[in-house]
PDB file of C-alpha atoms in Angstrom:
ATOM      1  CA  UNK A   1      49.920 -20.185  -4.989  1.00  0.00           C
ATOM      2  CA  UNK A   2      50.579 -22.355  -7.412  1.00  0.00           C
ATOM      3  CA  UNK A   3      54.401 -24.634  -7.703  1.00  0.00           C
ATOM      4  CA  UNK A   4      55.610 -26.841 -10.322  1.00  0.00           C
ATOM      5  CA  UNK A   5      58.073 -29.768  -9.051  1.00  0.00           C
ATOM      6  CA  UNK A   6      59.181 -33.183 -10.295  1.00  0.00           C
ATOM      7  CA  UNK A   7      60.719 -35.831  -7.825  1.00  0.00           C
ATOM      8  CA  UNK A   8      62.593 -38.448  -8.916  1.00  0.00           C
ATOM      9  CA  UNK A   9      63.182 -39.186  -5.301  1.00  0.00           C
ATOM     10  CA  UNK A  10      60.374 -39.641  -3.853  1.00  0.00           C
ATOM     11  CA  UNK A  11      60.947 -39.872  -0.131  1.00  0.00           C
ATOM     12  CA  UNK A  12      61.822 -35.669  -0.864  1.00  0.00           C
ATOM     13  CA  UNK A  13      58.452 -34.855  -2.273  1.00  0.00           C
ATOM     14  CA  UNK A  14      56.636 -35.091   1.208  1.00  0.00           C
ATOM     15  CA  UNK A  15      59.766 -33.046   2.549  1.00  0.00           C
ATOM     16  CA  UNK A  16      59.353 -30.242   0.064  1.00  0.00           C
ATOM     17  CA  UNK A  17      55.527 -29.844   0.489  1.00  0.00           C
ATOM     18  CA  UNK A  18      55.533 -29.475   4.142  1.00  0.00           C
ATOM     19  CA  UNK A  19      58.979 -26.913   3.915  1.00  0.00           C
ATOM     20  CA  UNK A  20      56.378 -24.863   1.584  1.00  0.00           C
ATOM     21  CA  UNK A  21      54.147 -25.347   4.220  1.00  0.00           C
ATOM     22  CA  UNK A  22      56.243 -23.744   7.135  1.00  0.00           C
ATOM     23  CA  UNK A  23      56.170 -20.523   5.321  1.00  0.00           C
ATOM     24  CA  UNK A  24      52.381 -20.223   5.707  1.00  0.00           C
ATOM     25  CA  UNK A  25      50.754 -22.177   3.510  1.00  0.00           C
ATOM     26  CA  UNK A  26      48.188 -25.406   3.132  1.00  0.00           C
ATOM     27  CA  UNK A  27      48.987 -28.020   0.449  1.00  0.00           C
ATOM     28  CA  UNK A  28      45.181 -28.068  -1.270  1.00  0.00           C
ATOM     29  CA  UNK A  29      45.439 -30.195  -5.062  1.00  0.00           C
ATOM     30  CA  UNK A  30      47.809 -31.769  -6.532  1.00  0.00           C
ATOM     31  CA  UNK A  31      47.621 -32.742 -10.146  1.00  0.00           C
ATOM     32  CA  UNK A  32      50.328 -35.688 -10.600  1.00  0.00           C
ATOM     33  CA  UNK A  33      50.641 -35.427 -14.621  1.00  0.00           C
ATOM     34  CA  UNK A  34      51.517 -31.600 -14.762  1.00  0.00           C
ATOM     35  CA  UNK A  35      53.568 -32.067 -11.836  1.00  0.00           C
ATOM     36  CA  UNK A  36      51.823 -29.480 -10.063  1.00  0.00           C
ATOM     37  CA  UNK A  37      50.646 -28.473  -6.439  1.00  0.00           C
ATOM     38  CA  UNK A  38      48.538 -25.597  -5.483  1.00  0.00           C
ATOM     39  CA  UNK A  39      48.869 -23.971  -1.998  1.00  0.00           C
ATOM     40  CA  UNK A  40      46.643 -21.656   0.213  1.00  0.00           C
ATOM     41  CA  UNK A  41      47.472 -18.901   2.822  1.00  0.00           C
ATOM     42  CA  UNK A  42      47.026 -20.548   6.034  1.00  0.00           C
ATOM     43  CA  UNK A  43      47.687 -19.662   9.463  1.00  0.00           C
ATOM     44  CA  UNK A  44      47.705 -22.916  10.943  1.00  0.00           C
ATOM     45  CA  UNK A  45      48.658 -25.753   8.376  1.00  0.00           C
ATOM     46  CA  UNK A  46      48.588 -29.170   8.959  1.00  0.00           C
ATOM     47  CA  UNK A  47      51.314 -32.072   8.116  1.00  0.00           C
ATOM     48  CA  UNK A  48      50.991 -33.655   5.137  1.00  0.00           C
ATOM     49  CA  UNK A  49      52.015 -37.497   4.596  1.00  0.00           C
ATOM     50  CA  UNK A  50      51.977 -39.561   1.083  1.00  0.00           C
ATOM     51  CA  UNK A  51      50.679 -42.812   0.883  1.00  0.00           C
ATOM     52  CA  UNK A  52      50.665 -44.894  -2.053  1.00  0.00           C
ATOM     53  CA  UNK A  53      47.973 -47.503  -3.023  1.00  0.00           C
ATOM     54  CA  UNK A  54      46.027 -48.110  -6.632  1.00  0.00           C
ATOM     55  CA  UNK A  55      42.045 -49.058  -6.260  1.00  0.00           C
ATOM     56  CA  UNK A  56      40.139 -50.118  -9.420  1.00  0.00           C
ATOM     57  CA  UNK A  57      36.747 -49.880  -7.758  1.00  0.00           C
ATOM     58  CA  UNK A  58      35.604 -46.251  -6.135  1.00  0.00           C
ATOM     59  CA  UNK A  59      33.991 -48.083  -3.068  1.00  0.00           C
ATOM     60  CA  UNK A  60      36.906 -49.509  -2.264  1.00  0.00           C
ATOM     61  CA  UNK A  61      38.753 -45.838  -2.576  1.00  0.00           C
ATOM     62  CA  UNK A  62      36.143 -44.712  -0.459  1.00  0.00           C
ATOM     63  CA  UNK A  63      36.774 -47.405   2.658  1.00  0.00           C
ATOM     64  CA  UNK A  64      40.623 -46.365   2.007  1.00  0.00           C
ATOM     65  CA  UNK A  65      39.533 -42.837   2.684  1.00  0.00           C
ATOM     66  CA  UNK A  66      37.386 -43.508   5.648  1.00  0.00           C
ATOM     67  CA  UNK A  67      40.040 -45.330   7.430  1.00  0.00           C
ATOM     68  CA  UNK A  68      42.484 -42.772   7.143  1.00  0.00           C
ATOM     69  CA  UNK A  69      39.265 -40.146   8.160  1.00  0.00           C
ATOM     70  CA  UNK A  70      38.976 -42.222  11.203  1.00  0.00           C
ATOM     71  CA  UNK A  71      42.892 -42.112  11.717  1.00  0.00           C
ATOM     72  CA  UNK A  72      42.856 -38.186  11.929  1.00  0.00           C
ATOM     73  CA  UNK A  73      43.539 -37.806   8.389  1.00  0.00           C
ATOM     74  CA  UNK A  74      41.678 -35.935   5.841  1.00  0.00           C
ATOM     75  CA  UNK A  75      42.379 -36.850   1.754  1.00  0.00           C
ATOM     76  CA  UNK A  76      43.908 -33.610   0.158  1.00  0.00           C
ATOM     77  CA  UNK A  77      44.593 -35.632  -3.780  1.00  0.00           C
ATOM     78  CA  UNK A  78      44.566 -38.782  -4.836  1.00  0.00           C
ATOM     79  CA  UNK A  79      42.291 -41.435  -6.652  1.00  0.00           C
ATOM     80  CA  UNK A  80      41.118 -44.209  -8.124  1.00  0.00           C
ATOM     81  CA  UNK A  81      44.106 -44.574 -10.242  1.00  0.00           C
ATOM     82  CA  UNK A  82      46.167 -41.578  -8.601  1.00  0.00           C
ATOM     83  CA  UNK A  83      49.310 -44.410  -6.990  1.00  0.00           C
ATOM     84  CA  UNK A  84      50.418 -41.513  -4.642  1.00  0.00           C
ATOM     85  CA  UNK A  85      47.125 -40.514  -1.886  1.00  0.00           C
ATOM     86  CA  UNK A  86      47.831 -37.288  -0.132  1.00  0.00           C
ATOM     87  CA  UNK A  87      46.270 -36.514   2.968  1.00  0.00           C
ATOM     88  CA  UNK A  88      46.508 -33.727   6.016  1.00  0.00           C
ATOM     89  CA  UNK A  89      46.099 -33.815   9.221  1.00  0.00           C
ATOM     90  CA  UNK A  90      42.409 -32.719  10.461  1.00  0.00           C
ATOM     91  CA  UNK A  91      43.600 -31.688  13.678  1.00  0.00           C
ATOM     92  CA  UNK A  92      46.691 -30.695  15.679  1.00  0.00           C
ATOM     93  CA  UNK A  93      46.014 -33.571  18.051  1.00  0.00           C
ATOM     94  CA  UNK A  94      46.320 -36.064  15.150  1.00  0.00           C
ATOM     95  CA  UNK A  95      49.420 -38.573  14.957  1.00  0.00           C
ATOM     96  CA  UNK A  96      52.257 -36.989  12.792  1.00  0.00           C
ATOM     97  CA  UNK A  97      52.931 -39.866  11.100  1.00  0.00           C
ATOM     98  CA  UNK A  98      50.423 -42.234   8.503  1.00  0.00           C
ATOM     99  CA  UNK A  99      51.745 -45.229   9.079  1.00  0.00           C
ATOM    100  CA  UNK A 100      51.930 -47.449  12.804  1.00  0.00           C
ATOM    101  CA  UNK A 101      55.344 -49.351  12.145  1.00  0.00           C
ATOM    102  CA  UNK A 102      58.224 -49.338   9.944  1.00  0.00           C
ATOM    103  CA  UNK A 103      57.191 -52.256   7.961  1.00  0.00           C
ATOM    104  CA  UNK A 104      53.994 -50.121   7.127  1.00  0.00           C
ATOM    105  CA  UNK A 105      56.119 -47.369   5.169  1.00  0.00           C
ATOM    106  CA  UNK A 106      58.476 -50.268   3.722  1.00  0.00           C
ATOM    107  CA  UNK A 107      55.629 -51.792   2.642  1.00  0.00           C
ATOM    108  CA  UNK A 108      54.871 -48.795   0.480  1.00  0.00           C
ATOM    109  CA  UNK A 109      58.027 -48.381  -0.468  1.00  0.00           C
ATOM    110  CA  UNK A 110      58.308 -51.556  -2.244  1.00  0.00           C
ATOM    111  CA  UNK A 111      54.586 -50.654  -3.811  1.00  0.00           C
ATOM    112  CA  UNK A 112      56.132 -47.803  -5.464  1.00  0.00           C
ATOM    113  CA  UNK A 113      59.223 -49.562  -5.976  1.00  0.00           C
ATOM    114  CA  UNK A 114      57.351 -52.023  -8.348  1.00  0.00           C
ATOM    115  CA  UNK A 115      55.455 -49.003  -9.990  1.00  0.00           C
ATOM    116  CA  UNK A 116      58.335 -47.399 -11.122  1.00  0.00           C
ATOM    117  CA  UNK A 117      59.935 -50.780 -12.461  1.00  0.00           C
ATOM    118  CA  UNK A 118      57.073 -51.566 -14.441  1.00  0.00           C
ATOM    119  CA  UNK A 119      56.631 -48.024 -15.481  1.00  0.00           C
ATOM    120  CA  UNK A 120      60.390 -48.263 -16.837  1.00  0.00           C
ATOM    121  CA  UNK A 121      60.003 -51.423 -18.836  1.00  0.00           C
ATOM    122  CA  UNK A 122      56.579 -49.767 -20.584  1.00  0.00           C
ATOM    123  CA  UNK A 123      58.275 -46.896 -21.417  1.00  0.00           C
ATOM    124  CA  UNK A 124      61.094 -48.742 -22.842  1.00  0.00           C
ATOM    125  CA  UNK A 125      58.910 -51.318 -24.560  1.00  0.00           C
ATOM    126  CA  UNK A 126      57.586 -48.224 -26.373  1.00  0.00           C
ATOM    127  CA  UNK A 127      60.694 -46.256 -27.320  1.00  0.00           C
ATOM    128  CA  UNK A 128      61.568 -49.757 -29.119  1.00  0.00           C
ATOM    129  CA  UNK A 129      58.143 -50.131 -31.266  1.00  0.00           C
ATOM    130  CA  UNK A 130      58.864 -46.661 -32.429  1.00  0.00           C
ATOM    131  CA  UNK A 131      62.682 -47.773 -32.890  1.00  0.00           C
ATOM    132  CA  UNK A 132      61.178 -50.678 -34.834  1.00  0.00           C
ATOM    133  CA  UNK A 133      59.160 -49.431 -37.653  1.00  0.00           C
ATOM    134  CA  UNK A 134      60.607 -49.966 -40.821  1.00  0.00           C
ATOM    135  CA  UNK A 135      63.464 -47.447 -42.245  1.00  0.00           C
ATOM    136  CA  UNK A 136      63.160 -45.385 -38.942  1.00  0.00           C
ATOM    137  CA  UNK A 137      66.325 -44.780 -37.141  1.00  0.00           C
ATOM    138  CA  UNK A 138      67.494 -42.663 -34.255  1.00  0.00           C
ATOM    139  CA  UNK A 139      68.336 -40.119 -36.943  1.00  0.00           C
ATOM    140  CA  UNK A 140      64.749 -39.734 -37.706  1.00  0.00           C
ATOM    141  CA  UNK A 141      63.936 -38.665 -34.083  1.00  0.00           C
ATOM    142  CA  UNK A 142      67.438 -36.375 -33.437  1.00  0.00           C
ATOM    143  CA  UNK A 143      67.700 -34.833 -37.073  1.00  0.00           C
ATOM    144  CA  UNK A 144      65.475 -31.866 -36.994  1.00  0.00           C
ATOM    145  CA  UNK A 145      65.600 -31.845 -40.859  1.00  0.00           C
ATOM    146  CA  UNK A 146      64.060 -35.563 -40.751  1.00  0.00           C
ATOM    147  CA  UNK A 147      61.140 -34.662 -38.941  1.00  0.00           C
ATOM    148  CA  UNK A 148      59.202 -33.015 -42.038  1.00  0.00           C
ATOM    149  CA  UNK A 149      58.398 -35.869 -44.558  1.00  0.00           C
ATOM    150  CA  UNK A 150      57.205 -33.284 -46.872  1.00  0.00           C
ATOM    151  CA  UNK A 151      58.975 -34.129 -50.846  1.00  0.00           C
ATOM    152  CA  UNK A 152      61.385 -31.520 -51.559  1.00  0.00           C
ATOM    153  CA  UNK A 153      60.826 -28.965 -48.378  1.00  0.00           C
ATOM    154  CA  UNK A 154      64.398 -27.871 -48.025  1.00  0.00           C
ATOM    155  CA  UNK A 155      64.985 -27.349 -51.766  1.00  0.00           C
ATOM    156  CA  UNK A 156      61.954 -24.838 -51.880  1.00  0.00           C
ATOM    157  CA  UNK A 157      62.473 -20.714 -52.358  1.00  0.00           C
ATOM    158  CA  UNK A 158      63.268 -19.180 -49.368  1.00  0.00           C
ATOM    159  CA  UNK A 159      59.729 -17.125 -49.584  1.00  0.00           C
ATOM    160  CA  UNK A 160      57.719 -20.918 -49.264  1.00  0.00           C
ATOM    161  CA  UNK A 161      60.500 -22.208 -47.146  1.00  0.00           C
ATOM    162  CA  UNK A 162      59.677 -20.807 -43.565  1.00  0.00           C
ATOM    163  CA  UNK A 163      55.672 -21.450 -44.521  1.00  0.00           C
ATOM    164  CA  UNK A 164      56.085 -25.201 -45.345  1.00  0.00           C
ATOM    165  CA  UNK A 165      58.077 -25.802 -41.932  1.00  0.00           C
ATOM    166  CA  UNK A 166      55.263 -23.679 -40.019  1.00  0.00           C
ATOM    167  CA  UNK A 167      52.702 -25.740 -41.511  1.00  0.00           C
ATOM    168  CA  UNK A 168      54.013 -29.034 -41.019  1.00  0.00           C
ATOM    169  CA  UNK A 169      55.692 -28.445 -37.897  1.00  0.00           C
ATOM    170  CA  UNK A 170      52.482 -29.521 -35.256  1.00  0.00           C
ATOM    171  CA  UNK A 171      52.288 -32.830 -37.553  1.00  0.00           C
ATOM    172  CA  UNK A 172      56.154 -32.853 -36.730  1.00  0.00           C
ATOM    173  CA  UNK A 173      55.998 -32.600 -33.257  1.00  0.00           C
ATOM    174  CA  UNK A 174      52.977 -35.350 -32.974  1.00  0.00           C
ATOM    175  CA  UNK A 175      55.722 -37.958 -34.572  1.00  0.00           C
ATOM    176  CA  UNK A 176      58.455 -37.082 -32.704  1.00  0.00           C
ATOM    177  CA  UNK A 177      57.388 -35.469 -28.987  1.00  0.00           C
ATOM    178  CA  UNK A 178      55.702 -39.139 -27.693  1.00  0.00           C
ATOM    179  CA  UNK A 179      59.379 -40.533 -28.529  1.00  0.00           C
ATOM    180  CA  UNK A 180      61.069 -37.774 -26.260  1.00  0.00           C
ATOM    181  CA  UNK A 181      58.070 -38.528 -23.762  1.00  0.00           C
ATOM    182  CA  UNK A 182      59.087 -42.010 -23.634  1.00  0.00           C
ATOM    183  CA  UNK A 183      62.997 -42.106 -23.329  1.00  0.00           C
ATOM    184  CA  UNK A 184      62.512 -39.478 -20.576  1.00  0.00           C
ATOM    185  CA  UNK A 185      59.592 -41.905 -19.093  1.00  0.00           C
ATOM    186  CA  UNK A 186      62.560 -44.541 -19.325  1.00  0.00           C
ATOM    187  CA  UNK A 187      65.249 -42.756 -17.582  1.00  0.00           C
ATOM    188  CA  UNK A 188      63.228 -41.434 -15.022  1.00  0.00           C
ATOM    189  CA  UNK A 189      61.438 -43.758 -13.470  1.00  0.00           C
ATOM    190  CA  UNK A 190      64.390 -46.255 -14.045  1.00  0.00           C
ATOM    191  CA  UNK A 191      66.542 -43.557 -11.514  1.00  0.00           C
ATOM    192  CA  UNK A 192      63.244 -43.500  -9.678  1.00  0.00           C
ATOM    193  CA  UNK A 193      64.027 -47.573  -9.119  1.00  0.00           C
ATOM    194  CA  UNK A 194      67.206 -47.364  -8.050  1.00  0.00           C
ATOM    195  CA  UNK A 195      66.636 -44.676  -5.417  1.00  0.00           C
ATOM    196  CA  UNK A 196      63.949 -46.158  -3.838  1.00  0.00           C
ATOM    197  CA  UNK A 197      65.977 -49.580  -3.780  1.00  0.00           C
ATOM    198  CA  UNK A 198      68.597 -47.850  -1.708  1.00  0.00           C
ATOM    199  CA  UNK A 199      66.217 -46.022   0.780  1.00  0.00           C
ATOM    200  CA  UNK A 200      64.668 -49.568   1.347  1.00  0.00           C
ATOM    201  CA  UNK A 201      68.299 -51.294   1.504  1.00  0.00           C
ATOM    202  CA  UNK A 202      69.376 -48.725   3.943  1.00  0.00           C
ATOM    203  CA  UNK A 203      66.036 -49.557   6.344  1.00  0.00           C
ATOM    204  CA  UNK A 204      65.900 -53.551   6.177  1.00  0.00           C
TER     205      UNK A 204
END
């Protein structure tokens, strides 16, 4: 079974996983860009807890892994440059929870905390280059009729009309879509900021 879910709030995405869980499945991939997570049938699944951590070297990744194997943990997703590490319990007997202390889980907290401010400020610093280029205006992204720089289009017969916009329209959507992509990227992780800074007010 495959679901499709986006968390702005990310203290609900480990919620929501193992609520899928309790109706009889196992949480198996997860592939963070597509915002998707594939389940199995399973009689007897097993918690699932999110950890966050970025490694730039795979042996390093690997001791990450091992410690958590060692904990009772198993990796389910998560990688070199994954930020969020999923893992399952291997066994019943296992702790419930990842981390030993509450200063453990604040800890990642603030990890992801910085993530999502830098992530905001990149995706901002990139909706104003695109804002920047010369005679380009906010018009230019929310007209539709300003996407197609083709001379003339809207002044052709009706019969070469519809066959000028169909042609033009991928080269359209390549100027346009990363702008849309970024002022979403902007808003969302900036939200992303501010709820994480009140789940970590709330626990200090």
């Amino acid at each position: 079974m495959r679901k499709y879910n986006l968390f702005a709030d990310p203290s609900q995405e480990e919620v929501w996983i193992n609520d899928v869980q309790s109706q009889g499945y196992q949480l198996v991939k997860v592939v963070p860009w597509l915002f998707c997570y594939d389940f199995e049938p399973s009689n007897n699944p097993k918690k699932v807890r999110i950890d966050y951590r970025e490694f730039y070297t795979t042996k390093r990744l690997k001791q990450y892994q091992a410690f958590f194997d060692d904990a009772g943990w198993e990796s389910v997703a998560g990688g070199l440059f994954g930020g969020q590490q999923y893992f399952k319990q291997k066994a019943d007997t296992s702790d419930e929870e990842i981390f030993s202390d509450k200063e453990s889980r604040l800890a990642m907290q603030k990890r992801m905390l910085d993530m999502a401010l830098s992530a905001a400020f990149i995706s901002f610093f990139y909706v104003s280059i695109m804002l920047s280029y010369k005679g380009v205006g906010l018009a230019d992204y929310f007209v539709p009729s300003r996407w197609f720089l083709t001379q003339g289009i809207w002044q052709m017969p009706k019969n070469l009309l519809w066959k000028a916009v169909l042609f033009e329209l991928p080269f359209a959507l390549l100027r346009i879509l990363p702008f849309y992509f970024f002022v979403g990227s902007t808003f969302f992780y900036f939200y992303r900021y501010i709820k994480l800074s009140k789940i970590i007010k709330n626990e200090t």
